[in-house]
Amino acid sequence: AQSVAQPEDQVNVAEGNPLTVKCTYSVSGNPYLFWYVQYPNRGLQFLLKYITGDNLVKGSYGFEAEFNKSQTSFHLKKPSALVSDSALYFCAVRDRGSQGNLIFGKGTKLSVKP
Amino acid sequence: KAGVTQTPRYLIKTRGQQVTLSCSPISGHRSVSWYQQTPGQGLQFLFEYFSETQRNKGNFPGRFSGRQFSNSRSEMNVSTLELGDSALYLCASSYDREREQFFGPGTRLTVL
């Protein structure tokens, strides 16, 4: 069965420091991988995706993610965090070979302090 | 290009009633998915429609149903509401299943 794990419920970083939000997945085939962000009382906003090609994917607002096939991970990163990055982050996966739906992780709350 | 719109944004119902939520996808998008978001269960997939056909359904009781119209607009219906149905219901559209989904702002349903 497909699954997505975000091992940290919350990540705290100081403004200006690098941040990492972790995601590991389990699919039977090759995945499509996505990151979304949700601000309070809002819908989800797309950040970036991995379909194929370069393992380092660049997305919106300075975020990037690294696809690691051997570790089945897709960690979200940003070199320098902003207070405005504080939000709930979701990793999602879909097996490209199946007709299954998009599976979301539980979400990680990112808190960036000044 | 206009984003995904959902109506109504907020809804208060009592147990036993039924409710219909509406979603208008981004123009040109044929795939619409619905999710239920709660603090305890996170984001749970409800169903996915593509060109008026339901392609996938999540693990929800038959009280939850949906449909998609020829213009790709979608509705979901919940009958015989229960307190546990209180949640944020999110609709998302995409051009096809390989592309990213774009989410609406959600409908906040409160069941009293």
Tab-separated table of C-alpha atoms in Angstrom:
chain	number	residue	atom	x	y	z
A	1	ALA	CA	0.000	0.000	0.000
A	2	GLN	CA	1.143	3.517	-0.717
A	3	SER	CA	2.030	5.684	2.243
A	4	VAL	CA	3.754	8.920	3.118
A	5	ALA	CA	5.501	9.640	6.399
A	6	GLN	CA	6.386	13.027	7.781
A	7	PRO	CA	8.236	12.034	10.947
A	8	GLU	CA	8.154	15.450	12.599
A	9	ASP	CA	4.910	17.005	13.769
A	10	GLN	CA	6.686	20.335	14.241
A	11	VAL	CA	9.948	21.910	13.126
A	12	ASN	CA	11.285	25.041	14.810
A	13	VAL	CA	13.970	27.196	13.223
A	14	ALA	CA	15.327	30.689	13.694
A	15	GLU	CA	14.871	33.225	10.936
A	16	GLY	CA	17.817	33.198	8.561
A	17	ASN	CA	18.766	29.615	9.361
A	18	PRO	CA	18.333	26.762	6.869
A	19	LEU	CA	15.283	24.572	7.243
A	20	THR	CA	14.484	20.977	6.363
A	21	VAL	CA	11.094	19.291	6.485
A	22	LYS	CA	11.383	15.542	6.096
A	23	CYS	CA	9.283	13.190	3.986
A	24	THR	CA	9.647	9.506	3.221
A	25	TYR	CA	7.333	7.463	1.066
A	26	SER	CA	6.397	3.947	0.163
A	27	VAL	CA	5.038	3.124	-3.282
A	28	SER	CA	5.236	0.027	-5.400
A	29	GLY	CA	6.513	1.801	-8.485
A	30	ASN	CA	8.026	5.133	-9.422
A	31	PRO	CA	6.378	8.049	-7.726
A	32	TYR	CA	5.214	11.485	-8.550
A	33	LEU	CA	6.126	13.581	-5.483
A	34	PHE	CA	4.699	16.910	-4.365
A	35	TRP	CA	5.002	19.454	-1.601
A	36	TYR	CA	2.151	21.737	-0.565
A	37	VAL	CA	1.876	24.480	2.048
A	38	GLN	CA	-1.203	25.513	3.996
A	39	TYR	CA	-1.628	28.801	5.804
A	40	PRO	CA	-4.271	29.102	8.563
A	41	ASN	CA	-7.851	28.858	7.310
A	42	ARG	CA	-6.699	28.489	3.724
A	43	GLY	CA	-6.542	25.761	1.122
A	44	LEU	CA	-3.285	24.106	0.114
A	45	GLN	CA	-0.830	25.858	-2.172
A	46	PHE	CA	1.440	23.932	-4.525
A	47	LEU	CA	5.163	24.412	-3.856
A	48	LEU	CA	7.012	21.974	-6.090
A	49	LYS	CA	6.981	18.541	-7.677
A	50	TYR	CA	9.263	15.770	-8.811
A	51	ILE	CA	8.266	13.948	-11.965
A	52	THR	CA	11.557	12.877	-13.518
A	53	GLY	CA	15.036	14.155	-14.195
A	54	ASP	CA	17.239	16.134	-11.830
A	55	ASN	CA	16.942	14.951	-8.245
A	56	LEU	CA	17.038	18.524	-6.934
A	57	VAL	CA	13.789	20.297	-7.646
A	58	LYS	CA	13.339	24.036	-7.219
A	59	GLY	CA	9.959	25.493	-6.411
A	60	SER	CA	8.117	28.567	-5.233
A	61	TYR	CA	9.260	31.040	-2.549
A	62	GLY	CA	12.867	29.778	-2.572
A	63	PHE	CA	12.005	26.214	-1.555
A	64	GLU	CA	13.681	23.171	-3.039
A	65	ALA	CA	13.446	19.440	-2.484
A	66	GLU	CA	15.803	16.564	-3.033
A	67	PHE	CA	14.545	13.252	-4.372
A	68	ASN	CA	16.521	10.290	-3.069
A	69	LYS	CA	15.378	7.038	-4.633
A	70	SER	CA	17.519	4.725	-2.499
A	71	GLN	CA	16.258	6.283	0.723
A	72	THR	CA	12.741	6.844	-0.676
A	73	SER	CA	12.833	10.389	0.622
A	74	PHE	CA	11.800	13.778	-0.672
A	75	HIS	CA	12.902	16.324	1.927
A	76	LEU	CA	11.889	19.966	1.587
A	77	LYS	CA	14.618	22.549	2.137
A	78	LYS	CA	15.228	26.262	2.147
A	79	PRO	CA	18.627	27.895	2.677
A	80	SER	CA	17.354	30.824	4.754
A	81	ALA	CA	14.021	30.687	6.581
A	82	LEU	CA	11.630	33.619	6.865
A	83	VAL	CA	9.055	34.223	9.587
A	84	SER	CA	6.444	34.244	6.813
A	85	ASP	CA	7.359	30.611	5.998
A	86	SER	CA	5.590	29.549	9.197
A	87	ALA	CA	2.785	27.255	8.048
A	88	LEU	CA	1.716	23.630	7.709
A	89	TYR	CA	3.602	21.642	5.078
A	90	PHE	CA	2.315	18.511	3.369
A	91	CYS	CA	4.196	15.945	1.330
A	92	ALA	CA	2.166	13.922	-1.196
A	93	VAL	CA	2.852	10.965	-3.458
A	94	ARG	CA	1.167	9.191	-6.335
A	95	ASP	CA	2.327	5.988	-7.970
A	96	ARG	CA	2.610	6.866	-11.653
A	97	GLY	CA	1.882	3.315	-12.657
A	98	SER	CA	-1.414	3.014	-10.893
A	99	GLN	CA	-4.796	4.627	-10.990
A	100	GLY	CA	-4.546	5.414	-7.308
A	101	ASN	CA	-5.225	8.736	-5.760
A	102	LEU	CA	-2.790	11.270	-4.330
A	103	ILE	CA	-1.698	10.272	-0.815
A	104	PHE	CA	-0.821	12.999	1.696
A	105	GLY	CA	1.361	12.870	4.767
A	106	LYS	CA	0.044	14.056	8.124
A	107	GLY	CA	1.710	17.420	7.751
A	108	THR	CA	4.555	19.194	9.540
A	109	LYS	CA	4.045	22.508	11.272
A	110	LEU	CA	6.955	24.828	10.573
A	111	SER	CA	7.556	27.617	13.055
A	112	VAL	CA	10.141	30.268	12.210
A	113	LYS	CA	11.044	32.616	15.045
A	114	PRO	CA	12.575	36.082	14.570
B	1	LYS	CA	-6.790	32.507	-14.780
B	2	ALA	CA	-9.272	32.170	-11.940
B	3	GLY	CA	-8.470	29.646	-9.228
B	4	VAL	CA	-10.586	26.873	-7.789
B	5	THR	CA	-13.698	28.233	-6.132
B	6	GLN	CA	-15.786	26.528	-3.490
B	7	THR	CA	-19.189	27.499	-2.192
B	8	PRO	CA	-20.291	28.055	0.431
B	9	ARG	CA	-17.207	28.925	2.489
B	10	TYR	CA	-18.897	28.245	5.811
B	11	LEU	CA	-21.835	26.062	6.711
B	12	ILE	CA	-23.549	25.170	9.953
B	13	LYS	CA	-25.927	22.206	10.011
B	14	THR	CA	-27.528	19.985	12.614
B	15	ARG	CA	-27.264	16.228	12.944
B	16	GLY	CA	-29.434	14.324	10.517
B	17	GLN	CA	-29.529	17.053	7.889
B	18	GLN	CA	-27.887	16.793	4.503
B	19	VAL	CA	-25.541	19.193	2.789
B	20	THR	CA	-24.291	19.879	-0.741
B	21	LEU	CA	-20.954	21.521	-1.408
B	22	SER	CA	-19.940	22.952	-4.751
B	23	CYS	CA	-16.598	23.239	-6.518
B	24	SER	CA	-15.695	25.044	-9.729
B	25	PRO	CA	-12.301	23.933	-11.071
B	26	ILE	CA	-9.773	25.992	-12.952
B	27	SER	CA	-10.827	26.443	-16.556
B	28	GLY	CA	-9.568	23.534	-18.664
B	29	HIS	CA	-9.045	21.192	-15.734
B	30	ARG	CA	-10.973	17.964	-16.095
B	31	SER	CA	-9.938	16.222	-12.879
B	32	VAL	CA	-11.553	17.173	-9.572
B	33	SER	CA	-10.745	15.587	-6.230
B	34	TRP	CA	-12.327	16.084	-2.826
B	35	TYR	CA	-10.639	15.804	0.558
B	36	GLN	CA	-11.764	15.996	4.164
B	37	GLN	CA	-9.368	17.697	6.551
B	38	THR	CA	-9.646	17.328	10.327
B	39	PRO	CA	-7.085	17.962	13.089
B	40	GLY	CA	-7.108	14.321	14.107
B	41	GLN	CA	-7.123	12.527	10.761
B	42	GLY	CA	-5.355	15.056	8.575
B	43	LEU	CA	-6.148	15.098	4.866
B	44	GLN	CA	-8.288	12.176	3.787
B	45	PHE	CA	-9.197	11.471	0.190
B	46	LEU	CA	-12.917	11.322	-0.566
B	47	PHE	CA	-13.232	10.856	-4.324
B	48	GLU	CA	-11.832	11.814	-7.693
B	49	TYR	CA	-13.752	12.632	-10.841
B	50	PHE	CA	-12.495	12.902	-14.382
B	51	SER	CA	-14.719	13.814	-17.310
B	52	GLU	CA	-17.884	13.141	-15.280
B	53	THR	CA	-16.713	9.681	-14.163
B	54	GLN	CA	-15.728	8.737	-10.648
B	55	ARG	CA	-12.234	7.234	-10.909
B	56	ASN	CA	-11.448	6.658	-7.271
B	57	LYS	CA	-13.241	6.639	-3.980
B	58	GLY	CA	-11.779	6.846	-0.504
B	59	ASN	CA	-12.778	4.895	2.551
B	60	PHE	CA	-15.854	6.850	3.533
B	61	PRO	CA	-19.409	5.611	4.140
B	62	GLY	CA	-22.057	5.755	1.466
B	63	ARG	CA	-23.471	8.926	3.044
B	64	PHE	CA	-20.739	10.723	1.157
B	65	SER	CA	-21.370	11.027	-2.551
B	66	GLY	CA	-20.369	13.256	-5.395
B	67	ARG	CA	-20.768	13.982	-9.039
B	68	GLN	CA	-19.190	15.965	-11.821
B	69	PHE	CA	-20.993	17.864	-14.528
B	70	SER	CA	-20.109	18.263	-18.178
B	71	ASN	CA	-18.501	21.652	-17.471
B	72	SER	CA	-16.226	19.915	-14.899
B	73	ARG	CA	-17.926	21.578	-11.954
B	74	SER	CA	-18.381	19.153	-9.108
B	75	GLU	CA	-20.622	18.735	-6.106
B	76	MET	CA	-20.365	16.546	-3.086
B	77	ASN	CA	-23.248	15.602	-0.867
B	78	VAL	CA	-23.297	14.330	2.683
B	79	SER	CA	-26.562	12.890	3.937
B	80	THR	CA	-27.646	12.205	7.506
B	81	LEU	CA	-24.942	14.401	8.962
B	82	GLU	CA	-23.063	13.282	12.072
B	83	LEU	CA	-21.050	15.354	14.529
B	84	GLY	CA	-17.880	13.720	13.213
B	85	ASP	CA	-18.502	15.144	9.761
B	86	SER	CA	-17.435	18.560	11.013
B	87	ALA	CA	-14.358	19.360	8.950
B	88	LEU	CA	-12.792	21.477	6.259
B	89	TYR	CA	-13.752	20.047	2.873
B	90	LEU	CA	-11.247	20.801	0.160
B	91	CYS	CA	-11.681	20.534	-3.556
B	92	ALA	CA	-8.728	20.333	-5.925
B	93	SER	CA	-8.485	20.378	-9.685
B	94	SER	CA	-5.787	19.400	-12.148
B	95	TYR	CA	-5.402	19.103	-15.894
B	96	ASP	CA	-4.597	15.424	-15.538
B	97	ARG	CA	-3.367	13.084	-12.828
B	98	GLU	CA	0.316	13.632	-13.648
B	99	ARG	CA	0.095	17.324	-12.913
B	100	GLU	CA	-0.132	19.110	-9.596
B	101	GLN	CA	-3.498	19.720	-8.010
B	102	PHE	CA	-4.700	23.237	-7.289
B	103	PHE	CA	-6.809	23.601	-4.192
B	104	GLY	CA	-9.763	25.783	-3.395
B	105	PRO	CA	-10.088	27.635	-0.079
B	106	GLY	CA	-12.352	24.945	1.323
B	107	THR	CA	-15.789	24.779	2.893
B	108	ARG	CA	-15.825	24.739	6.683
B	109	LEU	CA	-18.704	22.496	7.765
B	110	THR	CA	-19.830	22.517	11.373
B	111	VAL	CA	-22.383	19.946	12.508
B	112	LEU	CA	-24.196	20.726	15.746
